[in-house]
Amino acid sequence: MAFDKMELRDIEVWDGNFAAAQALRQCQIDVVAAYPITPSTPIVEGYAKFLADGYVEGEFVMVESEHAAMSGCIGASAAGGRVATATSSQGLALMSETLYQASGMRLPIILNLVNRALASPLNVNGDHSDMYMVRDSGWIQFDAYNPQEAYDLNFIAFKVAEDHDIRLPAIVNQDGFMTSHTAQGVKTLSDDVAYGFVGEFKPMNDMLDLDHPVTHGVQTEEDWHFEHKARQHRDLMTKVIPKIEAVFDEFEKLSGRKYNIVEKYDMDDADVAVVCLGTSVETAREVAKEMRENGIKAGVVGIRVLRPFPFMQIAEALKDVKAIAALDRSSPNGAAGMLFNEIAGALYNTGSKALLSGYVYGLGGRDLTKTHLRDLYKELQANADAGKVTTQLQQFIGVRGPKLAFL
Amino acid sequence: MSEMKKIKNLKEFSTSADRFEGANLLCPGCAHSIIVREILNATNDDLILSASTGCLEVCTAVYPYTSWDASWIHIGFENGSTAVAGAEAMHKALKRKGRLKQPDREPKFVSFAGDGASYDIGFQWISGCMERGHNIMHVVLDNEVYANTGGQRSSSTPIGSSATTSPAGRISYGEKKNKKDMLSIMAAHQVPYVAQVAPNKWKDMVKKIQHGLAVDGPVFINAMSACTTEWKFDPKDTMSISDLATDSLVFPLYEIIDGHELNITYRPKNIVPVEEYLAAQGRFKHLFKDEYKYLIKEWQERIDAQWAYLQRREEARV
């Protein structure tokens, strides 16, 4: 490493954006191509400042749009180096075309996605509509619940994505403002230890190997397209989860911090459980603890890896519960919620008799309060006692006006 | 800077080792392949290439084949310029870090795109690359139409041309707007070099490509690419149509250095009337009806005015 190292304290007070920027610095990204958008902007601003201060040696390409940001990242990654960017919401929507191209070319780009609502109406605050929008784009998706995890999961994402058996891009999600702008104590790794963990980038089929020209991004029609897509899917379905688990283990040995594909909280003997992701996982854990003091055996299942969707791990985590709430922080726009559908799919053939209901919450940055969750757990208990879903299957919680419930 | 390739004559030039294979799916008579071969043969430099979605892309990299013996990438319709800019940024970063596999070689970065992918959908990306000063060359294969999707008008389609979305008909003479002046727009980015080239003037092409690859900074090349399918002429006539275009001054050959210094690089000894250029192509056939003949006169006046303007600018040296 030729860059100047930065002395960090064991615990620094960082928000999620700065934690991600520090991780990118410690991974020594070769090229960042980016375009600013709230609330993700401080990530690339942080990287730019590290560059200005001599703490990284890469190239920062300040492009004219998010579509160009990912286009530049794709060209840079195909040229054979470590590449990252960050965006949110409308920015992700604009670059979404290129996300499919990055994964189809098997380029291990890391995107820090600071989750934010999609317009219209225009809204800069956090929800998961952007994360869900690109869930079929072939990117691995991690989800961080706090700044510590936003920091740690970047290292893990690079190590998984760049593995030559995987070679797929990855998104690290964090909640807009709630994580990205909330400062907390973050346990740090030293520069040497962090870089040692991710390792030097090892190129494969790189355009800059001038003696071995390569063709990237070819055309295929019905004769080959299906094979390419099917094999990409096979690798996502069969190789990625074991690889992530191995990297989680390695990271635990390094840092003492243990991550799981799904994060179970008080699930050993739970009768009722909430499944969610993002900052709401931590709120749900607090409330579950409280519910147990009041005689309701409550648990929480946090989704850590949204893609590939961990069907088996979800089914295992929920196998003994009587009633489940799937919490979706995105407008379902004419369907059951995304998590509702995927959890239903995971459980359908397992013999589980659990009652599943869906809750839509927190759109556009609306708070999910403990009161909401207390009421929700009580409803789940009522369902469990009655042996049927006692409300409509889908409820919007925390929205003003008359109660909204469907299905 | 690497040694410039010395090219003595057309025979030697045309028999240079190919980095772009004749084995491709382009139409017989397509000028794209001629232009690309001329550009690649103009230099011995290592090349990193991109192609935007378009005829060139879909006809030269159909899995499991490739016509390219140089690294090549395609992403989408609009972003070939930015793809190559990303690769150029990575080259800079790896060079600084001492991680290049062949550190003694300086590859050049070139993106190819059609007029649709340059004048229209890819305009913003190219403008961004020019403004940021990437060391890349963007080449437009300007066939004045969306040829790959079957002949729809682009903002490069000239007035009076019949295209599938601006067809000539009972009450219409076809395209109503004149061609966008991309060279002036690109020159206004104050980039080191912009030029217009045509495949029939191969020496002029080689000179401009060698100059463009040698300068430090973004370069924009607009190459006239006669399209047998959409311009509607016999495939054997590609070069004679190209000659008519340059000799009628419909497609004048010139360059602009540092955004202001304009040089005309080809002055036809005998200027051909525009009418001859139009008459040679099916896309302008309807203009020869009595009611539209005034448009041919207007064409000639426009070309004369443009030529006079180019000469004034060259003379003024500003």
XYZ file of C-alpha atoms in Angstrom:
725
model
C 0.000 0.000 0.000
C 1.478 3.308 -1.076
C -1.222 5.600 0.294
C -0.928 7.422 3.595
C -2.511 5.493 6.409
C -5.038 7.043 8.739
C -4.891 6.528 12.474
C -8.329 5.570 13.755
C -9.447 5.156 17.357
C -10.866 1.742 18.298
C -14.300 3.359 18.379
C -15.117 6.365 16.206
C -18.381 8.291 16.207
C -19.515 7.992 12.604
C -22.805 8.148 10.764
C -23.613 5.451 8.227
C -22.442 7.498 5.261
C -19.050 8.280 6.762
C -18.667 4.702 7.948
C -19.200 3.527 4.352
C -16.773 6.150 3.026
C -14.122 4.981 5.519
C -14.642 1.395 4.396
C -14.179 2.421 0.752
C -10.972 4.224 1.707
C -9.640 1.214 3.567
C -10.492 -1.054 0.610
C -8.449 1.353 -1.559
C -10.947 1.636 -4.381
C -9.243 2.174 -7.735
C -12.090 4.062 -9.420
C -15.180 5.759 -8.029
C -17.567 7.239 -10.609
C -20.446 9.012 -8.925
C -23.164 11.618 -9.064
C -24.526 13.191 -5.868
C -27.990 12.496 -4.505
C -29.463 12.901 -1.028
C -29.048 11.111 1.328
C -26.083 9.158 -0.100
C -23.957 12.152 -1.154
C -21.601 12.234 1.868
C -20.226 8.806 0.901
C -18.644 10.064 -2.303
C -17.859 13.433 -0.739
C -15.970 11.533 1.929
C -14.083 9.575 -0.710
C -13.270 12.808 -2.596
C -11.881 14.354 0.586
C -9.771 11.294 1.354
C -8.398 11.586 -2.174
C -7.742 15.305 -1.729
C -5.894 14.586 1.516
C -3.780 11.770 0.059
C -5.387 8.902 1.935
C -6.367 7.080 -1.254
C -4.711 6.786 -4.650
C -7.619 6.039 -6.933
C -9.443 8.033 -9.585
C -12.626 9.918 -8.758
C -14.757 10.538 -11.843
C -17.455 13.078 -11.090
C -19.853 12.286 -13.923
C -22.940 14.095 -15.164
C -25.630 11.607 -14.055
C -26.177 8.408 -12.126
C -26.579 6.515 -15.385
C -23.125 7.702 -16.375
C -21.832 6.862 -12.882
C -22.657 3.195 -13.292
C -21.573 3.301 -16.965
C -18.164 4.577 -15.874
C -18.018 1.994 -13.097
C -18.733 -0.771 -15.616
C -15.972 0.403 -17.963
C -13.567 0.759 -15.049
C -14.437 -2.616 -13.591
C -14.074 -4.339 -16.971
C -10.652 -2.703 -17.173
C -9.676 -4.658 -14.066
C -9.730 -2.902 -10.711
C -11.746 -2.286 -7.565
C -14.770 -0.074 -8.234
C -17.520 1.429 -6.097
C -20.201 4.090 -6.153
C -23.165 5.261 -4.079
C -26.670 6.443 -4.820
C -30.289 6.613 -3.629
C -33.828 6.575 -4.980
C -34.196 8.467 -8.284
C -30.474 8.036 -8.869
C -30.847 4.291 -8.645
C -33.872 4.471 -10.923
C -31.826 6.345 -13.515
C -28.922 3.886 -13.305
C -31.171 0.828 -13.154
C -30.648 -0.040 -16.836
C -26.932 -0.377 -16.235
C -27.343 -2.535 -13.109
C -28.488 -5.422 -15.294
C -25.541 -4.842 -17.609
C -23.037 -4.875 -14.732
C -24.337 -8.177 -13.383
C -24.669 -9.700 -16.861
C -20.996 -8.925 -17.471
C -20.120 -10.391 -14.046
C -18.392 -7.238 -12.817
C -17.827 -7.048 -9.036
C -18.838 -3.413 -8.495
C -19.993 -2.346 -5.016
C -22.911 0.079 -4.768
C -23.708 1.732 -1.456
C -27.444 2.270 -1.705
C -28.777 4.660 0.904
C -32.448 3.739 0.822
C -34.939 6.472 -0.013
C -38.487 6.720 -1.326
C -39.182 6.914 -5.041
C -41.171 9.877 -6.368
C -43.838 10.953 -6.955
C -44.486 12.750 -4.596
C -40.872 13.784 -4.277
C -39.454 12.706 -0.936
C -35.853 12.585 0.256
C -36.389 10.324 3.263
C -35.893 6.671 3.851
C -37.961 3.780 2.653
C -37.198 0.610 0.764
C -38.838 1.265 -2.587
C -35.466 1.749 -4.301
C -33.975 -1.415 -2.794
C -36.958 -3.460 -3.956
C -37.038 -1.874 -7.401
C -33.764 -3.515 -8.443
C -34.176 -6.797 -6.621
C -34.212 -8.802 -9.874
C -31.179 -7.055 -11.364
C -28.731 -9.837 -10.522
C -26.911 -7.933 -7.782
C -26.216 -9.454 -4.393
C -27.960 -7.282 -1.767
C -26.819 -6.861 1.828
C -28.730 -4.848 4.380
C -27.152 -2.859 7.205
C -29.252 -1.827 10.201
C -26.815 0.734 11.662
C -23.537 2.560 10.891
C -21.387 -0.261 12.298
C -22.947 -2.689 9.860
C -22.696 -0.226 6.972
C -18.947 -0.199 7.680
C -18.493 -3.949 8.137
C -20.714 -5.065 5.271
C -18.678 -3.081 2.747
C -15.600 -5.208 3.455
C -17.701 -8.349 3.328
C -19.359 -7.256 0.068
C -16.033 -6.691 -1.694
C -14.665 -10.015 -0.532
C -17.742 -11.909 -1.739
C -18.238 -10.000 -5.012
C -14.607 -10.148 -6.125
C -14.206 -13.865 -5.466
C -13.474 -15.472 -8.832
C -16.176 -18.093 -8.287
C -18.763 -15.356 -7.732
C -17.841 -12.273 -9.826
C -21.129 -10.512 -9.249
C -21.819 -6.938 -8.188
C -23.234 -6.215 -4.743
C -25.354 -3.555 -3.077
C -24.905 -2.555 0.566
C -28.177 -1.029 1.742
C -28.621 1.326 4.673
C -31.663 3.384 5.694
C -31.671 6.957 4.448
C -31.118 9.476 7.282
C -32.014 6.947 9.994
C -28.680 5.180 9.428
C -26.913 7.417 6.940
C -27.130 10.575 9.066
C -27.273 9.166 12.584
C -23.908 9.064 14.317
C -23.083 6.151 16.566
C -20.000 4.532 17.999
C -18.403 2.388 15.282
C -15.724 -0.168 16.133
C -12.979 0.247 13.566
C -10.384 -1.896 11.874
C -6.899 -0.544 11.308
C -6.019 0.243 7.704
C -3.644 -2.715 7.491
C -6.104 -5.176 8.978
C -8.993 -3.955 6.793
C -6.952 -4.062 3.586
C -5.526 -7.402 4.581
C -9.057 -8.754 4.889
C -10.306 -7.649 1.449
C -6.926 -8.243 -0.185
C -5.470 -6.832 -3.377
C -7.826 -6.858 -6.340
C -7.226 -9.841 -8.628
C -8.392 -9.042 -12.168
C -9.988 -11.583 -14.487
C -10.661 -11.031 -18.207
C -9.525 -7.420 -17.811
C -9.466 -5.134 -20.832
C -6.111 -3.656 -19.811
C -4.288 -6.958 -20.248
C -3.099 -5.819 -23.663
C -1.707 -9.199 -24.684
C -5.050 -10.910 -24.117
C -7.840 -8.823 -25.669
C -11.353 -9.574 -24.424
C -14.841 -8.783 -25.700
C -17.289 -7.654 -23.004
C -21.033 -7.158 -23.354
C -21.735 -9.210 -26.447
C -25.055 -9.750 -28.154
C -26.928 -13.012 -27.675
C -30.368 -13.921 -28.944
C -32.535 -16.972 -28.268
C -29.583 -19.238 -29.061
C -27.510 -18.255 -25.999
C -29.276 -15.623 -23.879
C -31.148 -18.184 -21.776
C -27.949 -20.096 -20.960
C -26.217 -16.919 -19.791
C -29.100 -15.828 -17.606
C -29.716 -19.307 -16.228
C -26.061 -19.805 -15.281
C -25.886 -16.406 -13.652
C -28.971 -17.379 -11.647
C -27.456 -20.766 -10.800
C -24.392 -19.067 -9.357
C -26.574 -16.701 -7.321
C -28.719 -19.553 -6.028
C -26.000 -22.083 -5.281
C -22.678 -20.328 -4.739
C -23.361 -16.994 -3.126
C -24.980 -17.944 0.191
C -22.200 -20.449 1.112
C -19.595 -17.878 0.108
C -21.239 -15.168 2.219
C -21.399 -17.538 5.172
C -17.678 -18.300 4.799
C -16.823 -14.604 4.619
C -19.052 -13.866 7.639
C -17.032 -16.490 9.561
C -13.753 -14.974 8.448
C -14.940 -11.532 9.446
C -16.001 -12.794 12.850
C -12.506 -14.205 13.423
C -11.059 -10.830 12.463
C -13.411 -8.510 14.322
C -15.426 -10.583 16.783
C -18.588 -9.364 15.076
C -20.862 -12.135 13.911
C -23.208 -11.743 10.947
C -25.832 -14.205 9.709
C -27.788 -14.598 6.488
C -30.913 -14.017 8.564
C -30.560 -12.476 11.994
C -32.672 -14.337 14.554
C -33.588 -12.592 17.807
C -35.383 -14.559 20.543
C -36.586 -17.046 17.959
C -35.816 -20.283 19.847
C -39.250 -20.522 21.470
C -41.128 -17.679 19.755
C -44.860 -18.027 19.101
C -45.099 -14.815 17.113
C -42.472 -13.161 14.934
C -41.865 -10.026 12.942
C -39.764 -10.235 9.754
C -38.235 -6.985 8.549
C -35.035 -5.274 7.470
C -33.235 -1.972 7.986
C -33.440 0.116 11.136
C -36.834 -1.357 12.039
C -35.070 -4.595 13.025
C -33.520 -2.850 16.019
C -36.836 -1.259 17.048
C -38.578 -4.613 16.713
C -35.959 -6.263 18.944
C -36.591 -3.667 21.678
C -40.331 -4.243 21.499
C -39.983 -8.033 21.364
C -38.001 -7.883 24.610
C -40.763 -5.807 26.174
C -43.500 -8.154 24.899
C -41.775 -11.119 26.502
C -41.922 -9.324 29.855
C -45.685 -9.144 29.259
C -46.079 -12.822 28.487
C -46.047 -12.794 24.676
C -43.318 -15.014 23.256
C -42.149 -12.560 20.609
C -39.229 -12.871 18.217
C -37.666 -10.964 15.334
C -36.174 -12.214 12.072
C -33.987 -9.617 10.371
C -33.211 -10.057 6.680
C -29.461 -9.575 6.225
C -29.192 -10.790 2.630
C -32.109 -9.808 0.405
C -30.551 -11.258 -2.763
C -30.062 -14.092 -3.222
C -33.222 -14.464 -1.137
C -32.455 -16.888 1.710
C -35.489 -19.187 1.334
C -34.053 -22.034 3.412
C -32.747 -19.853 6.218
C -36.067 -17.980 6.454
C -38.036 -21.223 6.505
C -35.761 -22.617 9.196
C -35.990 -19.478 11.326
C -39.814 -19.452 11.174
C -40.490 -23.184 11.351
C -42.025 -23.262 14.824
C -43.889 -19.953 15.065
C -47.675 -19.636 14.985
C -48.096 -16.149 13.530
C -45.787 -14.008 11.409
C -45.865 -10.373 10.351
C -43.974 -9.405 7.190
C -43.094 -5.704 7.382
C -42.663 -3.898 4.073
C -41.313 -0.364 3.880
C -42.407 0.141 0.293
C -45.770 0.787 -1.302
C -46.902 -2.533 -2.744
C -48.658 -0.626 -5.549
C -51.217 -3.247 -6.343
C -49.960 -6.419 -4.695
C -49.196 -7.929 -1.339
C -45.906 -6.605 0.043
C -42.592 -7.790 -1.376
C -41.471 -9.508 1.839
C -44.975 -10.905 2.375
C -44.813 -12.625 -1.001
C -41.282 -13.909 -0.624
C -41.823 -15.229 2.893
C -45.028 -16.908 1.771
C -43.000 -18.512 -1.008
C -40.335 -19.669 1.412
C -42.869 -21.257 3.787
C -45.437 -22.700 1.413
C -44.017 -26.194 1.060
C -42.404 -26.520 4.470
C -45.498 -27.792 6.260
C -45.497 -24.626 8.351
C -48.951 -23.774 9.668
C -47.899 -20.255 10.573
C -50.381 -17.472 9.889
C -48.841 -14.777 7.738
C -50.003 -11.191 7.534
C -48.412 -8.187 5.861
C -47.850 -4.693 7.231
C -46.853 -1.674 5.187
C -45.116 0.996 7.254
C -42.769 3.958 7.275
C -43.157 5.206 3.689
C -41.189 8.337 2.879
C -39.401 8.343 6.231
C -42.457 8.015 8.499
C -41.385 6.619 11.880
C -42.126 3.090 12.925
C -42.928 3.560 16.622
C -42.822 1.100 19.470
C -46.572 1.588 19.829
C -47.097 0.380 16.264
C -45.058 -2.712 17.023
C -46.738 -3.406 20.373
C -50.155 -3.348 18.650
C -48.786 -5.507 15.882
C -47.452 -8.167 18.253
C -50.798 -8.185 20.068
C -52.578 -8.781 16.769
C -50.198 -11.614 15.980
C -50.915 -13.171 19.381
C -54.648 -12.816 18.729
C -54.173 -14.568 15.382
C -52.173 -17.312 17.057
C -54.855 -17.793 19.732
C -57.708 -17.786 17.212
C -55.898 -20.064 14.773
C -56.698 -17.693 11.903
C -55.797 -14.224 10.684
C -58.264 -12.007 12.555
C -57.636 -8.875 10.490
C -57.334 -8.306 6.778
C -54.100 -9.766 5.328
C -52.548 -6.431 4.477
C -52.575 -3.378 6.732
C -51.005 0.060 6.399
C -49.769 1.176 9.813
C -48.957 4.700 10.932
C -50.831 6.396 8.083
C -53.193 9.310 8.867
C -56.895 9.090 8.176
C -59.197 6.064 8.074
C -57.632 2.665 8.620
C -56.286 1.179 5.408
C -56.502 -2.595 5.148
C -56.806 -4.852 2.126
C -57.053 -8.420 0.895
C 3.701 9.176 -27.231
C 4.292 6.164 -29.413
C 5.819 6.353 -32.904
C 3.260 7.233 -35.521
C 2.597 4.493 -38.018
C 4.150 5.206 -41.411
C 1.795 4.416 -44.256
C 3.188 4.596 -47.773
C 0.294 3.644 -50.012
C -3.238 2.281 -50.129
C -2.110 -1.256 -50.900
C 0.070 -1.414 -47.824
C -2.666 0.271 -45.765
C -5.399 -2.076 -46.888
C -3.318 -5.176 -46.247
C -2.261 -4.244 -42.693
C -2.865 -6.928 -40.085
C -6.496 -6.732 -39.099
C -7.683 -5.942 -35.605
C -11.166 -5.712 -37.079
C -12.034 -8.840 -39.021
C -13.805 -8.877 -42.354
C -15.869 -11.653 -40.804
C -18.841 -9.661 -39.524
C -22.533 -9.327 -40.222
C -22.612 -5.777 -41.587
C -24.470 -5.228 -44.866
C -22.499 -5.502 -48.098
C -21.436 -1.999 -48.996
C -21.686 -0.673 -45.417
C -19.178 2.096 -44.829
C -18.951 1.276 -41.095
C -16.500 -1.575 -41.635
C -14.376 0.495 -44.008
C -14.142 3.380 -41.534
C -13.382 1.131 -38.570
C -10.635 -0.668 -40.503
C -9.156 2.643 -41.597
C -9.128 3.939 -38.031
C -7.635 0.758 -36.561
C -5.096 0.498 -39.376
C -4.060 4.121 -38.929
C -2.202 3.257 -35.742
C -0.013 0.623 -34.145
C -1.118 1.754 -30.677
C -2.765 -0.707 -28.323
C -6.469 0.070 -28.364
C -9.254 -0.260 -25.800
C -12.553 0.085 -27.652
C -16.231 0.442 -26.979
C -19.258 0.357 -29.220
C -22.671 1.722 -28.404
C -25.717 -0.303 -29.355
C -26.107 -0.015 -33.095
C -25.256 -1.687 -36.396
C -21.554 -1.954 -35.620
C -22.184 -3.503 -32.221
C -24.821 -6.054 -33.148
C -22.915 -7.133 -36.259
C -19.475 -7.654 -34.747
C -19.892 -9.294 -31.326
C -22.542 -11.967 -31.560
C -21.697 -14.609 -28.976
C -19.728 -16.846 -29.277
C -17.951 -14.832 -32.004
C -16.164 -11.512 -32.037
C -14.744 -9.519 -34.927
C -12.395 -7.618 -32.621
C -8.777 -8.417 -31.851
C -8.518 -5.595 -29.335
C -10.300 -5.282 -25.989
C -13.850 -4.135 -26.597
C -16.904 -3.395 -24.482
C -20.536 -2.690 -25.139
C -22.930 -1.567 -22.383
C -25.931 0.223 -23.852
C -27.149 2.557 -26.566
C -26.075 5.762 -24.881
C -23.007 5.141 -22.780
C -20.158 3.768 -24.890
C -18.216 6.994 -24.419
C -18.508 6.763 -20.637
C -17.579 3.064 -20.655
C -14.302 3.901 -22.341
C -13.845 6.883 -20.018
C -14.218 4.504 -17.058
C -11.569 2.206 -18.518
C -9.306 5.196 -19.086
C -9.779 6.241 -15.450
C -8.882 2.719 -14.325
C -5.758 2.812 -16.490
C -4.690 6.047 -14.792
C -5.345 4.621 -11.334
C -3.499 1.357 -11.954
C -0.603 3.178 -13.578
C -0.228 5.380 -10.514
C -0.369 2.323 -8.275
C 2.117 0.374 -10.385
C -0.327 -2.425 -11.107
C -0.446 -2.337 -14.915
C 0.458 -5.647 -16.535
C 2.296 -3.902 -19.390
C 3.419 -0.629 -17.798
C 5.588 0.336 -20.778
C 2.637 0.431 -23.182
C 0.156 3.305 -23.446
C -3.149 2.111 -24.867
C -5.527 4.531 -26.560
C -9.223 4.627 -25.726
C -11.743 4.877 -28.536
C -15.537 4.672 -28.542
C -17.607 4.046 -31.656
C -21.253 5.036 -31.870
C -23.802 5.831 -34.550
C -25.447 9.202 -35.037
C -28.444 8.095 -32.987
C -26.177 7.049 -30.127
C -24.208 10.309 -30.415
C -26.418 13.118 -31.681
C -29.464 11.969 -29.686
C -29.622 9.427 -26.871
C -25.904 9.466 -26.016
C -25.452 13.222 -26.330
C -25.282 13.898 -22.590
C -22.713 11.168 -21.941
C -20.435 12.423 -24.730
C -20.774 16.015 -23.540
C -19.829 14.851 -20.037
C -16.755 13.006 -21.316
C -15.650 16.013 -23.376
C -16.141 18.431 -20.493
C -14.252 16.260 -18.012
C -11.284 15.941 -20.334
C -10.908 12.174 -20.525
C -8.128 11.058 -22.830
C -10.507 9.341 -25.230
C -11.584 9.553 -28.857
C -15.282 9.354 -29.682
C -16.024 8.373 -33.276
C -19.483 8.850 -34.774
C -20.353 6.501 -37.625
C -22.746 9.063 -39.065
C -25.188 7.415 -41.458
C -27.790 10.074 -40.735
C -30.476 7.631 -39.611
C -31.325 4.990 -37.003
C -30.210 2.255 -39.365
C -30.035 -0.535 -36.780
C -33.725 -0.237 -35.921
C -34.805 0.069 -39.535
C -34.378 3.624 -40.721
C -36.063 6.049 -38.333
C -35.037 9.708 -38.388
C -32.340 10.983 -36.040
C -31.278 14.550 -35.365
C -28.577 13.916 -37.967
C -31.100 13.084 -40.695
C -30.913 15.844 -43.319
C -33.876 17.865 -44.510
C -35.898 16.292 -47.304
C -34.682 12.777 -46.548
C -37.369 10.100 -46.402
C -37.000 8.102 -43.168
C -39.520 5.651 -41.720
C -40.646 8.085 -39.010
C -40.441 11.097 -41.329
C -41.520 9.502 -44.576
C -42.086 11.325 -47.822
C -45.744 11.013 -48.720
C -48.600 12.518 -50.625
C -48.334 15.815 -48.750
C -44.866 15.580 -47.172
C -41.323 15.787 -48.489
C -40.004 13.820 -45.522
C -37.678 15.113 -42.793
C -38.460 18.761 -41.973
C -35.456 19.732 -39.836
C -31.898 20.223 -40.887
C -29.045 18.110 -39.538
C -27.716 19.014 -36.107
C -24.276 20.659 -36.259
C -22.461 18.315 -33.872
C -18.981 19.464 -34.784
C -19.675 23.022 -33.652
C -21.327 21.775 -30.466
C -18.377 19.543 -29.655
C -15.857 22.243 -30.543
C -17.682 24.540 -28.119
C -16.571 22.171 -25.352
C -13.082 23.636 -26.017
C -11.595 20.181 -26.548
C -8.214 19.811 -28.237
C -9.460 18.266 -31.451
C -12.645 17.710 -33.421
C -12.753 16.662 -37.057
C -14.981 15.445 -39.803
C -13.746 12.523 -41.926
C -14.961 10.376 -44.807
C -13.815 6.865 -45.778
C -13.059 7.797 -49.400
C -10.401 10.278 -48.251
C -8.289 7.710 -46.454
C -5.096 9.751 -46.231
C -7.014 12.604 -44.612
C -8.601 10.043 -42.286
C -5.254 8.547 -41.262
C -3.761 11.974 -40.621
C -6.679 13.050 -38.453
C -6.858 9.792 -36.512
C -3.115 9.839 -35.838
C -3.333 13.454 -34.704
C -6.399 12.699 -32.568
C -4.789 9.727 -30.851
C -1.642 11.721 -30.159
C -3.232 14.710 -28.443
C -3.838 14.694 -24.713
C -7.547 15.041 -24.015
C -10.887 14.286 -25.546
C -11.254 14.047 -29.317
C -14.444 13.977 -31.350
C -14.497 12.528 -34.861
C -17.574 12.618 -37.078
C -17.211 10.046 -39.861
C -19.613 10.079 -42.781
C -20.840 6.528 -43.217
C -22.870 5.920 -46.346
C -25.662 3.404 -45.683
C -26.641 1.319 -48.654
C -29.838 0.106 -46.957
C -31.284 3.409 -45.778
C -29.769 5.793 -48.327
C -30.915 3.346 -50.966
C -28.034 2.883 -53.376
C -26.310 -0.147 -54.868
C -23.737 -1.661 -52.430
C -21.006 -1.340 -55.048
C -21.461 2.456 -55.026
C -20.428 3.196 -51.419
C -17.216 4.930 -52.438
C -18.715 6.836 -55.375
C -21.529 8.106 -53.120
C -18.887 9.084 -50.561
C -16.986 10.922 -53.307
C -20.157 12.780 -54.269
C -20.696 13.773 -50.624
C -17.235 15.232 -50.154
C -16.978 16.728 -53.649
C -20.394 18.415 -53.452
C -19.367 19.766 -50.009
C -22.470 18.263 -48.454
C -19.958 16.646 -46.142
C -16.994 19.017 -45.956
C -13.754 17.723 -44.458
C -12.272 19.979 -41.813
C -10.929 20.036 -38.280
C -11.180 22.410 -35.324
C -8.226 22.645 -32.954
C -8.678 23.776 -29.341
C -12.250 24.797 -30.017
C -11.478 27.633 -32.423
C -8.772 27.090 -35.048
C -10.575 25.746 -38.104
C -8.705 24.092 -40.991
C -10.350 22.878 -44.163
C -8.488 19.700 -45.066
C -9.982 18.896 -48.457
C -10.867 21.305 -51.288
C -12.422 19.561 -54.270
C -10.861 20.586 -57.572
C -14.253 20.393 -59.227
C -17.161 21.062 -56.927
C -20.072 18.808 -57.844
C -23.637 20.212 -57.763
C -25.597 18.974 -54.744
C -28.248 17.722 -57.159
C -25.908 14.926 -58.270
C -25.401 13.749 -54.688
C -29.155 13.764 -54.025
C -30.006 12.068 -57.313
C -27.745 9.120 -56.522
C -29.813 8.078 -53.475
C -33.310 6.675 -53.148
C -33.972 8.536 -49.907
C -34.091 11.838 -51.860
C -35.891 10.494 -54.956
C -39.129 12.391 -54.241
C -37.282 15.734 -54.224
C -37.085 15.524 -57.992
C -40.843 15.893 -58.365
C -41.753 19.312 -59.714
C -43.368 20.516 -56.489
C -40.226 19.806 -54.411
C -37.526 20.978 -56.795
C -37.308 24.232 -54.841
C -35.861 22.146 -51.985
C -32.907 21.089 -54.140
C -32.234 24.761 -54.826
C -32.410 25.459 -51.100
C -30.014 22.551 -50.452
C -27.484 24.099 -52.823
C -27.828 27.527 -51.206
C -27.380 26.047 -47.744
C -24.267 24.103 -48.769
C -22.788 27.183 -50.485
C -23.437 29.270 -47.388
C -21.878 26.635 -45.116
C -18.787 26.392 -47.333
C -18.418 30.172 -47.360
C -18.747 30.217 -43.570
C -16.081 27.496 -43.122
C -13.701 29.419 -45.398
C -14.305 32.669 -43.508
C -13.606 30.957 -40.222
C -10.453 29.324 -41.575
C -9.196 32.617 -42.924
C -9.988 34.541 -39.761
C -7.844 32.131 -37.641
C -10.012 32.769 -34.606
